[in-house]
Amino acid sequence: MTEAATIVAQQPRRVFLTIGRQGVDAFAENASSWFLIRSIDAPDTSMPPHHEVLLARGPFDSAGEIELMRSRGIELVVSKNSGGAMTEAKLVAARELRIPIVMIDRPRTPPGDFETGAVDDVVSWLRRRL
């Protein structure tokens, strides 16, 4: 999150921040940019001085995301890589509007004793342990 905040701070912009309510405080010291902060729940941390909070739950469609970005004059999107289809509409909208995206990687999962994507491997692993 800190790296994304550093990137945003390099140039004043109108930023669409879709990282959830946690992590907003990483952008709190940025007084040169304006932030549209969309979250399901209201952030309970420090906020950037210039912001609008939009409480909403997806899924969202591309047409709605385009309208939202245009109406707020968005120049940069900062989003978490949730790994699901819920983020697709805003990414499509940003691409269509030629708005750059800063994507925050998902936290890495801790290594486990066993990893696989095959059901047969899971069954074999369970049989050895039971």
PDB file of C-alpha atoms in Angstrom:
ATOM      1  CA  MET A   1       0.000   0.000   0.000  1.00  0.00           C
ATOM      2  CA  THR A   2       2.864   2.341   0.813  1.00  0.00           C
ATOM      3  CA  GLU A   3       4.332   1.854  -2.659  1.00  0.00           C
ATOM      4  CA  ALA A   4       1.004   2.750  -4.286  1.00  0.00           C
ATOM      5  CA  ALA A   5       0.745   5.866  -2.103  1.00  0.00           C
ATOM      6  CA  THR A   6       4.257   6.878  -3.181  1.00  0.00           C
ATOM      7  CA  ILE A   7       3.316   6.498  -6.856  1.00  0.00           C
ATOM      8  CA  VAL A   8       0.168   8.600  -6.378  1.00  0.00           C
ATOM      9  CA  ALA A   9       2.099  11.327  -4.539  1.00  0.00           C
ATOM     10  CA  GLN A  10       4.438  11.878  -7.517  1.00  0.00           C
ATOM     11  CA  GLN A  11       1.878  14.016  -9.353  1.00  0.00           C
ATOM     12  CA  PRO A  12      -1.370  15.698  -8.235  1.00  0.00           C
ATOM     13  CA  ARG A  13      -4.332  13.827  -9.715  1.00  0.00           C
ATOM     14  CA  ARG A  14      -7.956  12.904  -9.226  1.00  0.00           C
ATOM     15  CA  VAL A  15      -7.699   9.351  -7.935  1.00  0.00           C
ATOM     16  CA  PHE A  16     -10.322   6.603  -7.777  1.00  0.00           C
ATOM     17  CA  LEU A  17      -9.285   4.591  -4.717  1.00  0.00           C
ATOM     18  CA  THR A  18     -10.917   1.149  -4.581  1.00  0.00           C
ATOM     19  CA  ILE A  19      -8.867  -0.633  -1.961  1.00  0.00           C
ATOM     20  CA  GLY A  20     -11.525  -1.120   0.694  1.00  0.00           C
ATOM     21  CA  ARG A  21     -11.648   0.796   3.951  1.00  0.00           C
ATOM     22  CA  GLN A  22      -8.345  -0.523   5.256  1.00  0.00           C
ATOM     23  CA  GLY A  23      -5.252   1.063   3.813  1.00  0.00           C
ATOM     24  CA  VAL A  24      -6.786   4.463   3.091  1.00  0.00           C
ATOM     25  CA  ASP A  25      -4.529   5.932   5.772  1.00  0.00           C
ATOM     26  CA  ALA A  26      -1.516   5.275   3.502  1.00  0.00           C
ATOM     27  CA  PHE A  27      -2.835   8.153   1.342  1.00  0.00           C
ATOM     28  CA  ALA A  28      -3.744  10.473   4.254  1.00  0.00           C
ATOM     29  CA  GLU A  29      -0.696  12.724   3.901  1.00  0.00           C
ATOM     30  CA  ASN A  30      -1.354  13.425   0.211  1.00  0.00           C
ATOM     31  CA  ALA A  31      -2.748  16.958   0.164  1.00  0.00           C
ATOM     32  CA  SER A  32      -2.078  17.512  -3.550  1.00  0.00           C
ATOM     33  CA  SER A  33      -4.481  14.899  -4.958  1.00  0.00           C
ATOM     34  CA  TRP A  34      -8.242  14.458  -4.689  1.00  0.00           C
ATOM     35  CA  PHE A  35      -9.583  10.981  -3.895  1.00  0.00           C
ATOM     36  CA  LEU A  36     -12.849   9.241  -4.670  1.00  0.00           C
ATOM     37  CA  ILE A  37     -12.797   6.478  -2.061  1.00  0.00           C
ATOM     38  CA  ARG A  38     -15.272   3.676  -2.794  1.00  0.00           C
ATOM     39  CA  SER A  39     -15.806   1.141  -0.080  1.00  0.00           C
ATOM     40  CA  ILE A  40     -18.543  -1.108   1.277  1.00  0.00           C
ATOM     41  CA  ASP A  41     -18.009   0.273   4.787  1.00  0.00           C
ATOM     42  CA  ALA A  42     -16.849   3.740   5.776  1.00  0.00           C
ATOM     43  CA  PRO A  43     -13.101   4.022   6.409  1.00  0.00           C
ATOM     44  CA  ASP A  44     -12.273   4.437  10.097  1.00  0.00           C
ATOM     45  CA  THR A  45      -8.701   5.632   9.612  1.00  0.00           C
ATOM     46  CA  SER A  46      -6.980   8.882   8.692  1.00  0.00           C
ATOM     47  CA  MET A  47      -8.205  10.256   5.379  1.00  0.00           C
ATOM     48  CA  PRO A  48      -6.596  12.435   2.710  1.00  0.00           C
ATOM     49  CA  PRO A  49      -7.634  16.089   3.080  1.00  0.00           C
ATOM     50  CA  HIS A  50      -9.403  16.215  -0.305  1.00  0.00           C
ATOM     51  CA  HIS A  51     -11.759  13.288  -0.742  1.00  0.00           C
ATOM     52  CA  GLU A  52     -15.262  12.001  -1.324  1.00  0.00           C
ATOM     53  CA  VAL A  53     -16.389   8.705   0.197  1.00  0.00           C
ATOM     54  CA  LEU A  54     -18.781   6.613  -1.874  1.00  0.00           C
ATOM     55  CA  LEU A  55     -20.283   3.687   0.042  1.00  0.00           C
ATOM     56  CA  ALA A  56     -21.361   1.027  -2.433  1.00  0.00           C
ATOM     57  CA  ARG A  57     -21.277  -2.727  -2.939  1.00  0.00           C
ATOM     58  CA  GLY A  58     -20.726  -4.280  -6.355  1.00  0.00           C
ATOM     59  CA  PRO A  59     -21.000  -5.831  -8.741  1.00  0.00           C
ATOM     60  CA  PHE A  60     -20.691  -2.774 -10.942  1.00  0.00           C
ATOM     61  CA  ASP A  61     -21.024  -2.636 -14.720  1.00  0.00           C
ATOM     62  CA  SER A  62     -18.617  -1.000 -17.146  1.00  0.00           C
ATOM     63  CA  ALA A  63     -21.094   1.657 -18.298  1.00  0.00           C
ATOM     64  CA  GLY A  64     -21.704   2.761 -14.714  1.00  0.00           C
ATOM     65  CA  GLU A  65     -17.985   2.812 -13.961  1.00  0.00           C
ATOM     66  CA  ILE A  66     -17.308   4.918 -17.064  1.00  0.00           C
ATOM     67  CA  GLU A  67     -19.990   7.399 -16.017  1.00  0.00           C
ATOM     68  CA  LEU A  68     -18.625   7.539 -12.462  1.00  0.00           C
ATOM     69  CA  MET A  69     -15.051   8.123 -13.635  1.00  0.00           C
ATOM     70  CA  ARG A  70     -16.114  10.778 -16.138  1.00  0.00           C
ATOM     71  CA  SER A  71     -18.366  12.612 -13.686  1.00  0.00           C
ATOM     72  CA  ARG A  72     -15.582  12.822 -11.103  1.00  0.00           C
ATOM     73  CA  GLY A  73     -12.793  13.586 -13.600  1.00  0.00           C
ATOM     74  CA  ILE A  74     -10.787  10.539 -12.539  1.00  0.00           C
ATOM     75  CA  GLU A  75      -7.186  10.499 -13.803  1.00  0.00           C
ATOM     76  CA  LEU A  76      -5.819   7.448 -11.970  1.00  0.00           C
ATOM     77  CA  VAL A  77      -7.329   4.249 -10.537  1.00  0.00           C
ATOM     78  CA  VAL A  78      -5.788   2.510  -7.519  1.00  0.00           C
ATOM     79  CA  SER A  79      -7.255  -0.937  -6.920  1.00  0.00           C
ATOM     80  CA  LYS A  80      -6.538  -4.144  -5.059  1.00  0.00           C
ATOM     81  CA  ASN A  81      -6.033  -7.255  -7.135  1.00  0.00           C
ATOM     82  CA  SER A  82      -8.873  -9.236  -5.615  1.00  0.00           C
ATOM     83  CA  GLY A  83      -8.424 -12.045  -8.099  1.00  0.00           C
ATOM     84  CA  GLY A  84     -12.115 -12.090  -8.970  1.00  0.00           C
ATOM     85  CA  ALA A  85     -14.493 -10.750 -11.563  1.00  0.00           C
ATOM     86  CA  MET A  86     -15.731  -8.001  -9.211  1.00  0.00           C
ATOM     87  CA  THR A  87     -12.952  -5.650 -10.333  1.00  0.00           C
ATOM     88  CA  GLU A  88     -13.352  -6.268 -14.054  1.00  0.00           C
ATOM     89  CA  ALA A  89     -15.834  -3.458 -14.802  1.00  0.00           C
ATOM     90  CA  LYS A  90     -13.647  -0.694 -13.377  1.00  0.00           C
ATOM     91  CA  LEU A  91     -10.586  -2.038 -15.186  1.00  0.00           C
ATOM     92  CA  VAL A  92     -12.474  -2.178 -18.486  1.00  0.00           C
ATOM     93  CA  ALA A  93     -13.781   1.352 -17.890  1.00  0.00           C
ATOM     94  CA  ALA A  94     -10.324   2.690 -17.039  1.00  0.00           C
ATOM     95  CA  ARG A  95      -8.854   1.058 -20.135  1.00  0.00           C
ATOM     96  CA  GLU A  96     -11.603   2.510 -22.343  1.00  0.00           C
ATOM     97  CA  LEU A  97     -11.037   5.980 -20.862  1.00  0.00           C
ATOM     98  CA  ARG A  98      -7.243   5.532 -21.078  1.00  0.00           C
ATOM     99  CA  ILE A  99      -6.855   6.029 -17.341  1.00  0.00           C
ATOM    100  CA  PRO A 100      -3.740   4.473 -15.788  1.00  0.00           C
ATOM    101  CA  ILE A 101      -4.214   1.834 -13.092  1.00  0.00           C
ATOM    102  CA  VAL A 102      -2.039   1.148 -10.053  1.00  0.00           C
ATOM    103  CA  MET A 103      -2.770  -2.447  -9.041  1.00  0.00           C
ATOM    104  CA  ILE A 104      -1.972  -3.544  -5.497  1.00  0.00           C
ATOM    105  CA  ASP A 105      -0.995  -7.208  -5.356  1.00  0.00           C
ATOM    106  CA  ARG A 106      -2.808  -9.642  -3.117  1.00  0.00           C
ATOM    107  CA  PRO A 107      -0.872 -10.615  -0.024  1.00  0.00           C
ATOM    108  CA  ARG A 108       1.022 -13.811  -0.551  1.00  0.00           C
ATOM    109  CA  THR A 109      -0.384 -16.820   1.214  1.00  0.00           C
ATOM    110  CA  PRO A 110       2.007 -18.474   3.622  1.00  0.00           C
ATOM    111  CA  PRO A 111       3.578 -21.640   2.260  1.00  0.00           C
ATOM    112  CA  GLY A 112       1.810 -24.805   3.338  1.00  0.00           C
ATOM    113  CA  ASP A 113       2.861 -28.388   3.775  1.00  0.00           C
ATOM    114  CA  PHE A 114       1.029 -29.356   0.637  1.00  0.00           C
ATOM    115  CA  GLU A 115      -0.246 -27.447  -2.377  1.00  0.00           C
ATOM    116  CA  THR A 116      -2.128 -28.763  -5.372  1.00  0.00           C
ATOM    117  CA  GLY A 117      -4.949 -28.000  -7.721  1.00  0.00           C
ATOM    118  CA  ALA A 118      -5.926 -31.627  -8.336  1.00  0.00           C
ATOM    119  CA  VAL A 119      -8.667 -33.379  -6.360  1.00  0.00           C
ATOM    120  CA  ASP A 120      -6.943 -36.780  -6.681  1.00  0.00           C
ATOM    121  CA  ASP A 121      -3.811 -35.361  -5.027  1.00  0.00           C
ATOM    122  CA  VAL A 122      -5.885 -34.025  -2.137  1.00  0.00           C
ATOM    123  CA  VAL A 123      -7.598 -37.384  -1.626  1.00  0.00           C
ATOM    124  CA  SER A 124      -4.221 -39.185  -1.638  1.00  0.00           C
ATOM    125  CA  TRP A 125      -2.780 -36.672   0.832  1.00  0.00           C
ATOM    126  CA  LEU A 126      -5.758 -37.093   3.174  1.00  0.00           C
ATOM    127  CA  ARG A 127      -5.571 -40.910   3.023  1.00  0.00           C
ATOM    128  CA  ARG A 128      -1.907 -40.822   4.048  1.00  0.00           C
ATOM    129  CA  ARG A 129      -2.756 -38.717   7.088  1.00  0.00           C
ATOM    130  CA  LEU A 130      -5.921 -40.487   8.272  1.00  0.00           C
TER     131      LEU A 130
END
